[in-house]
mmCIF file of C-alpha atoms in Angstrom:
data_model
loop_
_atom_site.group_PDB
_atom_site.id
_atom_site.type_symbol
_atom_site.label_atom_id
_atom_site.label_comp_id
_atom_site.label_asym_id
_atom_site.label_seq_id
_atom_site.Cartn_x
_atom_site.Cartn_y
_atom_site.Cartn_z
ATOM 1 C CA UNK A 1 -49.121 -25.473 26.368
ATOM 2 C CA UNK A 2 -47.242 -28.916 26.195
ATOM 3 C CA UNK A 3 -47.170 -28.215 22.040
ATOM 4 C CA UNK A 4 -45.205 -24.850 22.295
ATOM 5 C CA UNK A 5 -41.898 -24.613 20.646
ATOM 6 C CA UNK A 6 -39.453 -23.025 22.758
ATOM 7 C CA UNK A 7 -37.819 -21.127 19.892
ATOM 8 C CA UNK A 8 -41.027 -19.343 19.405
ATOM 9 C CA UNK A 9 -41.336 -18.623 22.992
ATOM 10 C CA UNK A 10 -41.479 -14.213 22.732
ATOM 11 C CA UNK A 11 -41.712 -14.243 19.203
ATOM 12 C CA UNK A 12 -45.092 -14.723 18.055
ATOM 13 C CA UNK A 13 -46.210 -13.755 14.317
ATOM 14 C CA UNK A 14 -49.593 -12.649 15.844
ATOM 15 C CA UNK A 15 -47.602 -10.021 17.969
ATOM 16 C CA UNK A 16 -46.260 -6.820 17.427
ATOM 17 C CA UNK A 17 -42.491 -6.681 16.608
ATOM 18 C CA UNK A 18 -42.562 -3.642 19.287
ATOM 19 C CA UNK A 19 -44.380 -5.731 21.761
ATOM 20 C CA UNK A 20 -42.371 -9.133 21.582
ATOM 21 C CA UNK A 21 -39.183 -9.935 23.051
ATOM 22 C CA UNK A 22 -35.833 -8.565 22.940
ATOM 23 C CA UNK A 23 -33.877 -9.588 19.809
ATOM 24 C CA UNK A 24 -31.381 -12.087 20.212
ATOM 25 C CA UNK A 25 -27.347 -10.944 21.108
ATOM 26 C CA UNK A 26 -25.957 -11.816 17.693
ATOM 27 C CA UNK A 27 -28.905 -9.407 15.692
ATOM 28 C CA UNK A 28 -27.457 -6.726 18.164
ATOM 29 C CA UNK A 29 -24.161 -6.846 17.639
ATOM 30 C CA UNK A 30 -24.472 -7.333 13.607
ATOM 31 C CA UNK A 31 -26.802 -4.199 13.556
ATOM 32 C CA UNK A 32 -24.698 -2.210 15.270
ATOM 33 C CA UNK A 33 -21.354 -3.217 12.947
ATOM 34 C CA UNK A 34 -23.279 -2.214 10.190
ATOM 35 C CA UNK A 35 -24.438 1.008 11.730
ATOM 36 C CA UNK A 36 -20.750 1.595 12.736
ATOM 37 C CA UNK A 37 -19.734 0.520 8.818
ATOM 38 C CA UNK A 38 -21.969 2.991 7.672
ATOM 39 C CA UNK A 39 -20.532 5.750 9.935
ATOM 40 C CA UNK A 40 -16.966 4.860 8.490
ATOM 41 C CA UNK A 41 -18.177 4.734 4.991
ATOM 42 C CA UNK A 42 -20.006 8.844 5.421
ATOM 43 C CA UNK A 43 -16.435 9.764 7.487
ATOM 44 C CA UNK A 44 -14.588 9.058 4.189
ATOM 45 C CA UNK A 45 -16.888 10.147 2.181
ATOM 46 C CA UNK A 46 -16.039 13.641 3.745
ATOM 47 C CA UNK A 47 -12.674 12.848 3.319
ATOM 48 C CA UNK A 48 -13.324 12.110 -0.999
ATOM 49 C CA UNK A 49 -15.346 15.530 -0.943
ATOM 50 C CA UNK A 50 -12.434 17.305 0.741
ATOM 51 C CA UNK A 51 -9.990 16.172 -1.519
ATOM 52 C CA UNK A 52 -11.947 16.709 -4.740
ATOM 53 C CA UNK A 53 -12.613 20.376 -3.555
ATOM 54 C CA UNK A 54 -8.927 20.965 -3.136
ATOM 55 C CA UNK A 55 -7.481 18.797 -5.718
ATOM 56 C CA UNK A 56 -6.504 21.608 -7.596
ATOM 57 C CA UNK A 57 -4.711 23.917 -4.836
ATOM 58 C CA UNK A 58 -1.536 23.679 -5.107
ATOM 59 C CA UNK A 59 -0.499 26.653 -4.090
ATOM 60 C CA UNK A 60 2.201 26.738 -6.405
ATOM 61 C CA UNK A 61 3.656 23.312 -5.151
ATOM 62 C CA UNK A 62 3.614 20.110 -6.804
ATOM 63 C CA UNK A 63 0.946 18.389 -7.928
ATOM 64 C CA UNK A 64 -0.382 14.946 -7.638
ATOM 65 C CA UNK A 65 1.841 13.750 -11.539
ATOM 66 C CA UNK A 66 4.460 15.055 -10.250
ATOM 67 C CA UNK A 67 4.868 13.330 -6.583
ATOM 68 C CA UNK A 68 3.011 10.209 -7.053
ATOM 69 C CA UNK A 69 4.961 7.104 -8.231
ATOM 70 C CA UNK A 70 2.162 4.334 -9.367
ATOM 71 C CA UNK A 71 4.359 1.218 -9.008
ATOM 72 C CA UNK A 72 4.818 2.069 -5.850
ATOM 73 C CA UNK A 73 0.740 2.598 -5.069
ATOM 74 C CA UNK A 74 0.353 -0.211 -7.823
ATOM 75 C CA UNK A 75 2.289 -2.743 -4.844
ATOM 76 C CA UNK A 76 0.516 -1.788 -2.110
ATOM 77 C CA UNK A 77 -2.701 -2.166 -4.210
ATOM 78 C CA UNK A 78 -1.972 -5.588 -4.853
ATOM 79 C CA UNK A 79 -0.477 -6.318 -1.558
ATOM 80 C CA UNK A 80 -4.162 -5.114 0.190
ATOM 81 C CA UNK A 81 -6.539 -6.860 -2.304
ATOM 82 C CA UNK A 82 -4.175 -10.397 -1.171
ATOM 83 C CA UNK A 83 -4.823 -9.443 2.089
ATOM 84 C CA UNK A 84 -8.646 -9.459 1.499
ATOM 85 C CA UNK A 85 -8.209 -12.729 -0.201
ATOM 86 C CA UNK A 86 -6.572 -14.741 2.533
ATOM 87 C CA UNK A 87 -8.711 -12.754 4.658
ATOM 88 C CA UNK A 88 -11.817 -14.768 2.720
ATOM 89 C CA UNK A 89 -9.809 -18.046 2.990
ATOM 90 C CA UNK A 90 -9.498 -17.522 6.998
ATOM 91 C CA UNK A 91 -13.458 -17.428 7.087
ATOM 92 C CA UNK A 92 -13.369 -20.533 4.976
ATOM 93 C CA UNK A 93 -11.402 -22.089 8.005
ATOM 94 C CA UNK A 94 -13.247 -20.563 10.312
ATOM 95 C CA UNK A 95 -16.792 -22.254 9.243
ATOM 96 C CA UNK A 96 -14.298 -25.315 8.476
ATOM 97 C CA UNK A 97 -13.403 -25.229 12.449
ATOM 98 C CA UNK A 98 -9.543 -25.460 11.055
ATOM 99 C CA UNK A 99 -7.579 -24.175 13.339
ATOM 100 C CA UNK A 100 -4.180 -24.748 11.377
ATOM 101 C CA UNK A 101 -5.489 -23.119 7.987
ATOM 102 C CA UNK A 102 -7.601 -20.332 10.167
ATOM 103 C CA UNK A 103 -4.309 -18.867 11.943
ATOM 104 C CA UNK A 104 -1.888 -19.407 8.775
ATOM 105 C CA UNK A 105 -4.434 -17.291 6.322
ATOM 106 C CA UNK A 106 -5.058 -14.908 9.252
ATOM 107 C CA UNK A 107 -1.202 -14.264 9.852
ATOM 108 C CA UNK A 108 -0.994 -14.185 5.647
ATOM 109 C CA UNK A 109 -3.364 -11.196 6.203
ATOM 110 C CA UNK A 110 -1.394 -9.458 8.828
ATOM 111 C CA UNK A 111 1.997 -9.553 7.035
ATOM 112 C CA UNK A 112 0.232 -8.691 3.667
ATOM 113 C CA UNK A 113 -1.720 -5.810 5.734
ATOM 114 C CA UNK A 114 2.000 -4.897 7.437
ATOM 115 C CA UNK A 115 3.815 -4.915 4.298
ATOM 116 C CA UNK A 116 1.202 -2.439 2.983
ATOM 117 C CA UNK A 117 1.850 0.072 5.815
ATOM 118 C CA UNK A 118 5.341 -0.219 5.621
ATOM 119 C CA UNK A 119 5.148 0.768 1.577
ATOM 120 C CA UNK A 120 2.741 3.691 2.669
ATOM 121 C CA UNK A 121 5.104 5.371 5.516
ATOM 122 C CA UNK A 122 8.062 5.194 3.268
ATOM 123 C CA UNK A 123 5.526 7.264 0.610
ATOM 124 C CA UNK A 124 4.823 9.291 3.652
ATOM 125 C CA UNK A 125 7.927 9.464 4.404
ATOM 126 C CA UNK A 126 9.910 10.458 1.166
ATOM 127 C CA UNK A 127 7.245 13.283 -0.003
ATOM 128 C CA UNK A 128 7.843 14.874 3.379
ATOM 129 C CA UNK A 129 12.265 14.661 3.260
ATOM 130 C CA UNK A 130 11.292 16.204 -0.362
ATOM 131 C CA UNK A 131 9.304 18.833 1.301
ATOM 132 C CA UNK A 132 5.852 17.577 0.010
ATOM 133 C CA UNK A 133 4.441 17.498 3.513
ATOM 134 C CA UNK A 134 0.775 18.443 4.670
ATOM 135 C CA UNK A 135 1.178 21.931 5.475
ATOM 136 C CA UNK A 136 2.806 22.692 2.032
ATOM 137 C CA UNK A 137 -0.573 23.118 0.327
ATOM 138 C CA UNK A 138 -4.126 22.313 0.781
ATOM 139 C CA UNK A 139 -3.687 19.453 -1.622
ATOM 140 C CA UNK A 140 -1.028 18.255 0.397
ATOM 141 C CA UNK A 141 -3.371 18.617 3.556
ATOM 142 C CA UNK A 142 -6.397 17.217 1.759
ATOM 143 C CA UNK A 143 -3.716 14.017 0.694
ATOM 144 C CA UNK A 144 -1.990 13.497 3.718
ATOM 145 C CA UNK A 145 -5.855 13.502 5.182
ATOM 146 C CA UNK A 146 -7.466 11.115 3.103
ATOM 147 C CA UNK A 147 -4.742 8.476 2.607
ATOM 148 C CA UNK A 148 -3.538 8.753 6.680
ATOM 149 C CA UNK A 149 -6.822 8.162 7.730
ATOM 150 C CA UNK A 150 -7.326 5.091 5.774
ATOM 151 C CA UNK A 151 -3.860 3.823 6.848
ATOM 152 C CA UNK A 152 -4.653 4.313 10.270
ATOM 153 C CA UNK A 153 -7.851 2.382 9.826
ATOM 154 C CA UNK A 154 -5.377 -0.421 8.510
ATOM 155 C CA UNK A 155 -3.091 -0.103 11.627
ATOM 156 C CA UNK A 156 -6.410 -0.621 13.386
ATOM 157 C CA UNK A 157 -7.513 -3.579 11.702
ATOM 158 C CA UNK A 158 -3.968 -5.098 12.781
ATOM 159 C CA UNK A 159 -4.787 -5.108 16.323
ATOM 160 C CA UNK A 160 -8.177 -6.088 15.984
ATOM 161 C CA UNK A 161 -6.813 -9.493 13.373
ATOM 162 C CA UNK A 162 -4.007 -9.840 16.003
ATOM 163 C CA UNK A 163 -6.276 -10.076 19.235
ATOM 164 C CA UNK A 164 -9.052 -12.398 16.984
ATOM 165 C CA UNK A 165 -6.077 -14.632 16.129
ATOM 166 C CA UNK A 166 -5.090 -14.842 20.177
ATOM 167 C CA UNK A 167 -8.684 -15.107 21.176
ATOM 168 C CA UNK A 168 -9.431 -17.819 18.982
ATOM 169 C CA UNK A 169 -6.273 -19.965 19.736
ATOM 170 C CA UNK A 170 -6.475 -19.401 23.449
ATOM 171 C CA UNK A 171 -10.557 -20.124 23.592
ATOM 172 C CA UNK A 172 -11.562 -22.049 20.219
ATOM 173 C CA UNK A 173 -14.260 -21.613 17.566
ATOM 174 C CA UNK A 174 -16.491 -20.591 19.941
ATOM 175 C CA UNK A 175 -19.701 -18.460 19.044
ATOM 176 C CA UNK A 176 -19.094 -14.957 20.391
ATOM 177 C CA UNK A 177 -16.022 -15.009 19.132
ATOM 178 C CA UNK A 178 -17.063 -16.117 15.548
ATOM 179 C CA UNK A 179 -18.992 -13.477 15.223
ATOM 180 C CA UNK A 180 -15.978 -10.917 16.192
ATOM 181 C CA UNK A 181 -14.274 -12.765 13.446
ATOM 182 C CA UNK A 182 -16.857 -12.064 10.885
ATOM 183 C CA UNK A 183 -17.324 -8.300 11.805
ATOM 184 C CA UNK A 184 -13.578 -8.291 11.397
ATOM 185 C CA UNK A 185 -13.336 -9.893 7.881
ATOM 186 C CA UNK A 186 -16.500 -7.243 6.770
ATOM 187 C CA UNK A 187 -13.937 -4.197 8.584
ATOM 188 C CA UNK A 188 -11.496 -5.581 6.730
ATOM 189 C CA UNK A 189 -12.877 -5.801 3.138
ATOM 190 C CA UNK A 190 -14.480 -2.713 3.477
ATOM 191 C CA UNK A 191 -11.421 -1.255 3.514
ATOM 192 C CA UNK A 192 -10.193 -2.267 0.307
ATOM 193 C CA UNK A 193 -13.306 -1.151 -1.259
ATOM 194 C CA UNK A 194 -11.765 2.437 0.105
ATOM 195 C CA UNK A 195 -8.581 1.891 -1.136
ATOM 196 C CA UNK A 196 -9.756 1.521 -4.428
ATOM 197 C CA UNK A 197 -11.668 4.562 -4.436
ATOM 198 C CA UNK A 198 -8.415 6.350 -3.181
ATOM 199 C CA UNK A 199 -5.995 4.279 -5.646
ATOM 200 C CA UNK A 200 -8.793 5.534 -8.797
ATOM 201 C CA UNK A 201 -9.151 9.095 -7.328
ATOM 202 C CA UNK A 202 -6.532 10.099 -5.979
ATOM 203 C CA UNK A 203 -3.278 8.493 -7.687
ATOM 204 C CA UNK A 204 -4.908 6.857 -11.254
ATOM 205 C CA UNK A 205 -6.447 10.378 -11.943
ATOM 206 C CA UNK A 206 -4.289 12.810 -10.095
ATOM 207 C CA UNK A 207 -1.343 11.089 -11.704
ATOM 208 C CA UNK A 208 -2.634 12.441 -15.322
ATOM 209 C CA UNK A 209 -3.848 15.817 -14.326
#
């Protein structure tokens, strides 16, 4: 009994995994990101179907080459895939325990992240006042769908960055919090893998239909 390691205490190899003890917090909360990941990814991909089904329905509106203007998309594009890069350099700080070079890269990701929403409400913004708006066509719908929802995931990931940032200056590198950080920074880049679907799909190819 004296021998026993006490890291092996409820987690014996010679046990059942259904029989041993509960797993520990941090293999709980990073299976249910993922789980909640993968929920995100099958909501867009709902929102990709949609649009691909109604590409085409115009209704005798405008169509995607003749709203879209790609160096306008082109900035934002480049504007989110920084943001995913300082993002990265943050978690470098982060395992670093730099506080300095943690909040700088994470406040580079919120204005880069900002700057991006700004250039997408003024798209919004302009194909509406040129009466482009949702309800103009199903494309329109499918669009406004599909881009907005992304967006708002952005807006999202703002507040989330913005209370990590707070959390981590008011209480230090602590554990828990760490690990909020990470499942941020995986949030985070998963949502640039989306935008490049929708940059490739939607604007790159609806742009020379």
């Amino acid at each position: 009994m004296g021998d026993e390691d006490p890291h092996n205490l409820g987690h014996d190899d010679n046990v059942p995994i259904s029989e041993q003890g509960p797993a520990p917090k941090r293999i709980v909360v990073a299976y249910g990101f993922w789980i909640f990941l993968l929920s995100d990814f099958i909501l867009f991909s709902g929102f990709f179907a949609g649009y691909a089904v109604l590409s085409g329905a115009t209704a005798g509106g405008p169509a995607g080459r003749d709203l879209f203007e790609l160096p306008l998309v082109a900035t934002e594009t480049a504007l989110l895939l920084l943001s995913s890069f300082t993002c990265g350099m943050a978690g470098i700080a982060l395992t670093a325990r730099n506080m300095r070079w943690f909040q700088g890269a994470m406040a580079a990701t919120f204005v880069l992240g900002a700057g991006f929403l700004a250039l997408e409400a003024y798209e919004f913004a302009h194909l509406i006042g040129e009466g482009a708006g949702p309800s103009r066509s199903a494309f329109l719908s499918a669009f406004f769908a599909l881009v907005g929802c992304h967006g708002l995931h952005v807006l999202l990931g703002l507040i989330w960055l913005t209370t990590m940032m707070a959390q981590v200056g008011a209480k230090g590198f602590r554990d828990d919090i760490e690990r909020r950080v990470q499942c941020f920074a995986l949030f985070w880049h998963a949502l640039d893998i989306i935008w490049v679907a929708v940059f490739t799909m939607v604007y790159l190819m609806g742009a020379g239909a």
